[in-house]
mmCIF file with all atom_site columns, C-alpha atoms in Angstrom:
data_model
loop_
_atom_site.group_PDB
_atom_site.id
_atom_site.type_symbol
_atom_site.label_atom_id
_atom_site.label_alt_id
_atom_site.label_comp_id
_atom_site.label_asym_id
_atom_site.label_entity_id
_atom_site.label_seq_id
_atom_site.pdbx_PDB_ins_code
_atom_site.Cartn_x
_atom_site.Cartn_y
_atom_site.Cartn_z
_atom_site.occupancy
_atom_site.B_iso_or_equiv
_atom_site.pdbx_formal_charge
_atom_site.auth_seq_id
_atom_site.auth_comp_id
_atom_site.auth_asym_id
_atom_site.auth_atom_id
_atom_site.pdbx_PDB_model_num
ATOM 1   C CA . PRO D 1 1   ? 43.434 -16.851 24.089 1.00 75.00 ? 1   PRO D CA 1
ATOM 2   C CA . GLU D 1 2   ? 44.411 -15.935 27.624 1.00 82.00 ? 2   GLU D CA 1
ATOM 3   C CA . THR D 1 3   ? 41.734 -16.791 30.165 1.00 74.00 ? 3   THR D CA 1
ATOM 4   C CA . LYS D 1 4   ? 41.152 -17.088 33.892 1.00 72.00 ? 4   LYS D CA 1
ATOM 5   C CA . LEU D 1 5   ? 38.545 -19.787 33.440 1.00 70.00 ? 5   LEU D CA 1
ATOM 6   C CA . PHE D 1 6   ? 38.163 -22.894 31.311 1.00 73.00 ? 6   PHE D CA 1
ATOM 7   C CA . MET D 1 7   ? 34.820 -24.702 31.130 1.00 73.00 ? 7   MET D CA 1
ATOM 8   C CA . ALA D 1 8   ? 34.276 -28.173 29.672 1.00 72.00 ? 8   ALA D CA 1
ATOM 9   C CA . HIS D 1 9   ? 31.295 -30.502 29.714 1.00 68.00 ? 9   HIS D CA 1
ATOM 10  C CA . ALA D 1 10  ? 31.077 -34.096 28.496 1.00 69.00 ? 10  ALA D CA 1
ATOM 11  C CA . ARG D 1 11  ? 27.867 -36.030 28.033 1.00 64.00 ? 11  ARG D CA 1
ATOM 12  C CA . SER D 1 12  ? 26.127 -38.107 25.401 1.00 62.00 ? 12  SER D CA 1
ATOM 13  C CA . ALA D 1 13  ? 23.222 -36.950 23.249 1.00 59.00 ? 13  ALA D CA 1
ATOM 14  C CA . THR D 1 14  ? 19.857 -37.868 24.711 1.00 61.00 ? 14  THR D CA 1
ATOM 15  C CA . PHE D 1 15  ? 18.121 -38.262 21.375 1.00 62.00 ? 15  PHE D CA 1
ATOM 16  C CA . SER D 1 16  ? 19.368 -39.349 17.949 1.00 65.00 ? 16  SER D CA 1
ATOM 17  C CA . LEU D 1 17  ? 18.517 -35.988 16.333 1.00 65.00 ? 17  LEU D CA 1
ATOM 18  C CA . GLY D 1 18  ? 21.062 -34.369 18.675 1.00 60.00 ? 18  GLY D CA 1
ATOM 19  C CA . LYS D 1 19  ? 23.980 -36.520 17.596 1.00 66.00 ? 19  LYS D CA 1
ATOM 20  C CA . ASP D 1 20  ? 26.488 -34.687 15.384 1.00 70.00 ? 20  ASP D CA 1
ATOM 21  C CA . ASN D 1 21  ? 24.653 -31.347 15.744 1.00 73.00 ? 21  ASN D CA 1
ATOM 22  C CA . LEU D 1 22  ? 27.230 -28.811 16.977 1.00 72.00 ? 22  LEU D CA 1
ATOM 23  C CA . ASP D 1 23  ? 24.493 -26.302 17.886 1.00 77.00 ? 23  ASP D CA 1
ATOM 24  C CA . TYR D 1 24  ? 23.390 -28.684 20.620 1.00 77.00 ? 24  TYR D CA 1
ATOM 25  C CA . ASN D 1 25  ? 26.891 -29.081 22.109 1.00 78.00 ? 25  ASN D CA 1
ATOM 26  C CA . GLN D 1 26  ? 27.581 -27.557 25.467 1.00 82.00 ? 26  GLN D CA 1
ATOM 27  C CA . PRO D 1 27  ? 28.836 -25.432 27.046 1.00 85.00 ? 27  PRO D CA 1
ATOM 28  C CA . PHE D 1 28  ? 26.604 -22.711 25.653 1.00 89.00 ? 28  PHE D CA 1
ATOM 29  C CA . THR D 1 29  ? 27.943 -19.174 25.868 1.00 88.00 ? 29  THR D CA 1
ATOM 30  C CA . ASP D 1 30  ? 26.625 -15.723 25.094 1.00 90.00 ? 30  ASP D CA 1
ATOM 31  C CA . GLY D 1 31  ? 29.739 -13.621 25.683 1.00 86.00 ? 31  GLY D CA 1
ATOM 32  C CA . LYS D 1 32  ? 28.953 -13.048 29.361 1.00 88.00 ? 32  LYS D CA 1
ATOM 33  C CA . LEU D 1 33  ? 27.781 -16.443 30.597 1.00 91.00 ? 33  LEU D CA 1
ATOM 34  C CA . GLY D 1 34  ? 28.845 -20.058 30.243 1.00 90.00 ? 34  GLY D CA 1
ATOM 35  C CA . PHE D 1 35  ? 26.193 -22.719 30.817 1.00 93.00 ? 35  PHE D CA 1
ATOM 36  C CA . VAL D 1 36  ? 26.100 -26.527 31.070 1.00 92.00 ? 36  VAL D CA 1
ATOM 37  C CA . PHE D 1 37  ? 23.184 -28.808 31.897 1.00 92.00 ? 37  PHE D CA 1
ATOM 38  C CA . ASN D 1 38  ? 22.700 -32.483 32.540 1.00 89.00 ? 38  ASN D CA 1
ATOM 39  C CA . GLY D 1 39  ? 19.360 -33.992 33.445 1.00 90.00 ? 39  GLY D CA 1
ATOM 40  C CA . THR D 1 40  ? 15.846 -34.474 32.158 1.00 90.00 ? 40  THR D CA 1
ATOM 41  C CA . ILE D 1 41  ? 12.988 -32.031 32.630 1.00 93.00 ? 41  ILE D CA 1
ATOM 42  C CA . LYS D 1 42  ? 9.729  -33.301 31.164 1.00 93.00 ? 42  LYS D CA 1
ATOM 43  C CA . LYS D 1 43  ? 6.790  -31.257 29.899 1.00 92.00 ? 43  LYS D CA 1
ATOM 44  C CA . MET D 1 44  ? 7.653  -27.845 31.297 1.00 93.00 ? 44  MET D CA 1
ATOM 45  C CA . LYS D 1 45  ? 4.781  -25.539 30.438 1.00 94.00 ? 45  LYS D CA 1
ATOM 46  C CA . THR D 1 46  ? 5.274  -21.787 30.405 1.00 94.00 ? 46  THR D CA 1
ATOM 47  C CA . SER D 1 47  ? 3.917  -18.832 28.476 1.00 95.00 ? 47  SER D CA 1
ATOM 48  C CA . LEU D 1 48  ? 7.422  -17.351 28.270 1.00 94.00 ? 48  LEU D CA 1
ATOM 49  C CA . LYS D 1 49  ? 8.985  -17.177 24.808 1.00 93.00 ? 49  LYS D CA 1
ATOM 50  C CA . LEU D 1 50  ? 12.218 -19.112 25.299 1.00 94.00 ? 50  LEU D CA 1
ATOM 51  C CA . GLU D 1 51  ? 14.879 -19.317 22.610 1.00 94.00 ? 51  GLU D CA 1
ATOM 52  C CA . GLY D 1 52  ? 16.186 -22.661 21.415 1.00 92.00 ? 52  GLY D CA 1
ATOM 53  C CA . GLU D 1 53  ? 15.183 -25.925 19.836 1.00 89.00 ? 53  GLU D CA 1
ATOM 54  C CA . ILE D 1 54  ? 16.104 -28.327 22.631 1.00 88.00 ? 54  ILE D CA 1
ATOM 55  C CA . GLY D 1 55  ? 15.502 -28.238 26.359 1.00 89.00 ? 55  GLY D CA 1
ATOM 56  C CA . SER D 1 56  ? 19.009 -27.226 27.431 1.00 91.00 ? 56  SER D CA 1
ATOM 57  C CA . GLN D 1 57  ? 18.955 -24.266 25.021 1.00 93.00 ? 57  GLN D CA 1
ATOM 58  C CA . LYS D 1 58  ? 15.574 -23.214 26.394 1.00 94.00 ? 58  LYS D CA 1
ATOM 59  C CA . LEU D 1 59  ? 16.829 -23.564 29.964 1.00 95.00 ? 59  LEU D CA 1
ATOM 60  C CA . PHE D 1 60  ? 19.780 -21.287 29.143 1.00 96.00 ? 60  PHE D CA 1
ATOM 61  C CA . SER D 1 61  ? 17.305 -18.830 27.622 1.00 96.00 ? 61  SER D CA 1
ATOM 62  C CA . LEU D 1 62  ? 15.244 -18.980 30.833 1.00 95.00 ? 62  LEU D CA 1
ATOM 63  C CA . ILE D 1 63  ? 18.331 -18.231 32.933 1.00 94.00 ? 63  ILE D CA 1
ATOM 64  C CA . LYS D 1 64  ? 19.198 -15.204 30.793 1.00 94.00 ? 64  LYS D CA 1
ATOM 65  C CA . LEU D 1 65  ? 15.610 -13.957 31.016 1.00 93.00 ? 65  LEU D CA 1
ATOM 66  C CA . LEU D 1 66  ? 15.506 -14.396 34.796 1.00 92.00 ? 66  LEU D CA 1
ATOM 67  C CA . LEU D 1 67  ? 18.870 -12.651 35.152 1.00 91.00 ? 67  LEU D CA 1
ATOM 68  C CA . LYS D 1 68  ? 17.561 -9.712  33.143 1.00 88.00 ? 68  LYS D CA 1
ATOM 69  C CA . ASN D 1 69  ? 14.614 -9.303  35.520 1.00 84.00 ? 69  ASN D CA 1
ATOM 70  C CA . ASN D 1 70  ? 16.368 -10.462 38.731 1.00 82.00 ? 70  ASN D CA 1
ATOM 71  C CA . PRO D 1 71  ? 20.004 -9.381  38.668 1.00 75.00 ? 71  PRO D CA 1
ATOM 72  C CA . GLY D 1 72  ? 22.234 -10.609 41.431 1.00 69.00 ? 72  GLY D CA 1
ATOM 73  C CA . THR D 1 73  ? 22.784 -13.808 43.309 1.00 70.00 ? 73  THR D CA 1
ATOM 74  C CA . ASN D 1 74  ? 20.604 -16.875 43.824 1.00 88.00 ? 74  ASN D CA 1
ATOM 75  C CA . ILE D 1 75  ? 19.635 -17.124 40.144 1.00 91.00 ? 75  ILE D CA 1
ATOM 76  C CA . LEU D 1 76  ? 19.957 -20.922 40.223 1.00 92.00 ? 76  LEU D CA 1
ATOM 77  C CA . GLU D 1 77  ? 17.561 -21.021 43.177 1.00 93.00 ? 77  GLU D CA 1
ATOM 78  C CA . LYS D 1 78  ? 15.079 -18.993 41.102 1.00 93.00 ? 78  LYS D CA 1
ATOM 79  C CA . VAL D 1 79  ? 15.542 -21.396 38.169 1.00 94.00 ? 79  VAL D CA 1
ATOM 80  C CA . LYS D 1 80  ? 14.969 -24.391 40.446 1.00 94.00 ? 80  LYS D CA 1
ATOM 81  C CA . ASP D 1 81  ? 11.773 -22.885 41.882 1.00 95.00 ? 81  ASP D CA 1
ATOM 82  C CA . PHE D 1 82  ? 10.497 -21.997 38.395 1.00 95.00 ? 82  PHE D CA 1
ATOM 83  C CA . VAL D 1 83  ? 11.161 -25.467 36.962 1.00 96.00 ? 83  VAL D CA 1
ATOM 84  C CA . LEU D 1 84  ? 9.678  -27.234 40.000 1.00 96.00 ? 84  LEU D CA 1
ATOM 85  C CA . ALA D 1 85  ? 6.506  -25.181 39.580 1.00 97.00 ? 85  ALA D CA 1
ATOM 86  C CA . LYS D 1 86  ? 6.208  -25.647 35.785 1.00 96.00 ? 86  LYS D CA 1
ATOM 87  C CA . ALA D 1 87  ? 7.524  -29.139 34.946 1.00 96.00 ? 87  ALA D CA 1
ATOM 88  C CA . GLU D 1 88  ? 5.537  -32.358 35.051 1.00 96.00 ? 88  GLU D CA 1
ATOM 89  C CA . SER D 1 89  ? 8.601  -34.308 36.188 1.00 95.00 ? 89  SER D CA 1
ATOM 90  C CA . ILE D 1 90  ? 12.312 -33.835 36.772 1.00 95.00 ? 90  ILE D CA 1
ATOM 91  C CA . GLU D 1 91  ? 14.866 -36.626 36.477 1.00 92.00 ? 91  GLU D CA 1
ATOM 92  C CA . GLY D 1 92  ? 17.954 -34.661 37.417 1.00 90.00 ? 92  GLY D CA 1
ATOM 93  C CA . MET D 1 93  ? 18.669 -30.977 37.002 1.00 93.00 ? 93  MET D CA 1
ATOM 94  C CA . ASN D 1 94  ? 22.401 -30.366 37.238 1.00 92.00 ? 94  ASN D CA 1
ATOM 95  C CA . ILE D 1 95  ? 23.308 -26.857 36.085 1.00 93.00 ? 95  ILE D CA 1
ATOM 96  C CA . GLY D 1 96  ? 26.702 -25.205 35.806 1.00 90.00 ? 96  GLY D CA 1
ATOM 97  C CA . LEU D 1 97  ? 26.749 -21.450 35.302 1.00 90.00 ? 97  LEU D CA 1
ATOM 98  C CA . VAL D 1 98  ? 29.746 -19.150 35.050 1.00 88.00 ? 98  VAL D CA 1
ATOM 99  C CA . ASP D 1 99  ? 29.777 -15.376 34.742 1.00 85.00 ? 99  ASP D CA 1
ATOM 100 C CA . LYS D 1 100 ? 32.680 -13.634 32.982 1.00 77.00 ? 100 LYS D CA 1
ATOM 101 C CA . ASN D 1 101 ? 33.054 -11.405 36.039 1.00 73.00 ? 101 ASN D CA 1
ATOM 102 C CA . GLY D 1 102 ? 33.606 -14.398 38.292 1.00 62.00 ? 102 GLY D CA 1
#
């Protein structure tokens, strides 16, 4: 289909359960957003109900939730602050986020 944007992301599965599971393949999309993540966030504790089975799915769910309550710019800064406050350790947190409106 015709598009103004193409998003691709290549990485290897972190854990053996993730290999060959297409649901875990990125980029993740929801019709409005495209999302990619590379890194390791360990033991993030929150009372929020986040969708997903693996960390990158839950991080995408967090972004959508934060966008719902905080529309506008600087959403990745809000995600960074949230994760820094809630995670035990972070070994990289590279996030790519694209909005269909540019």
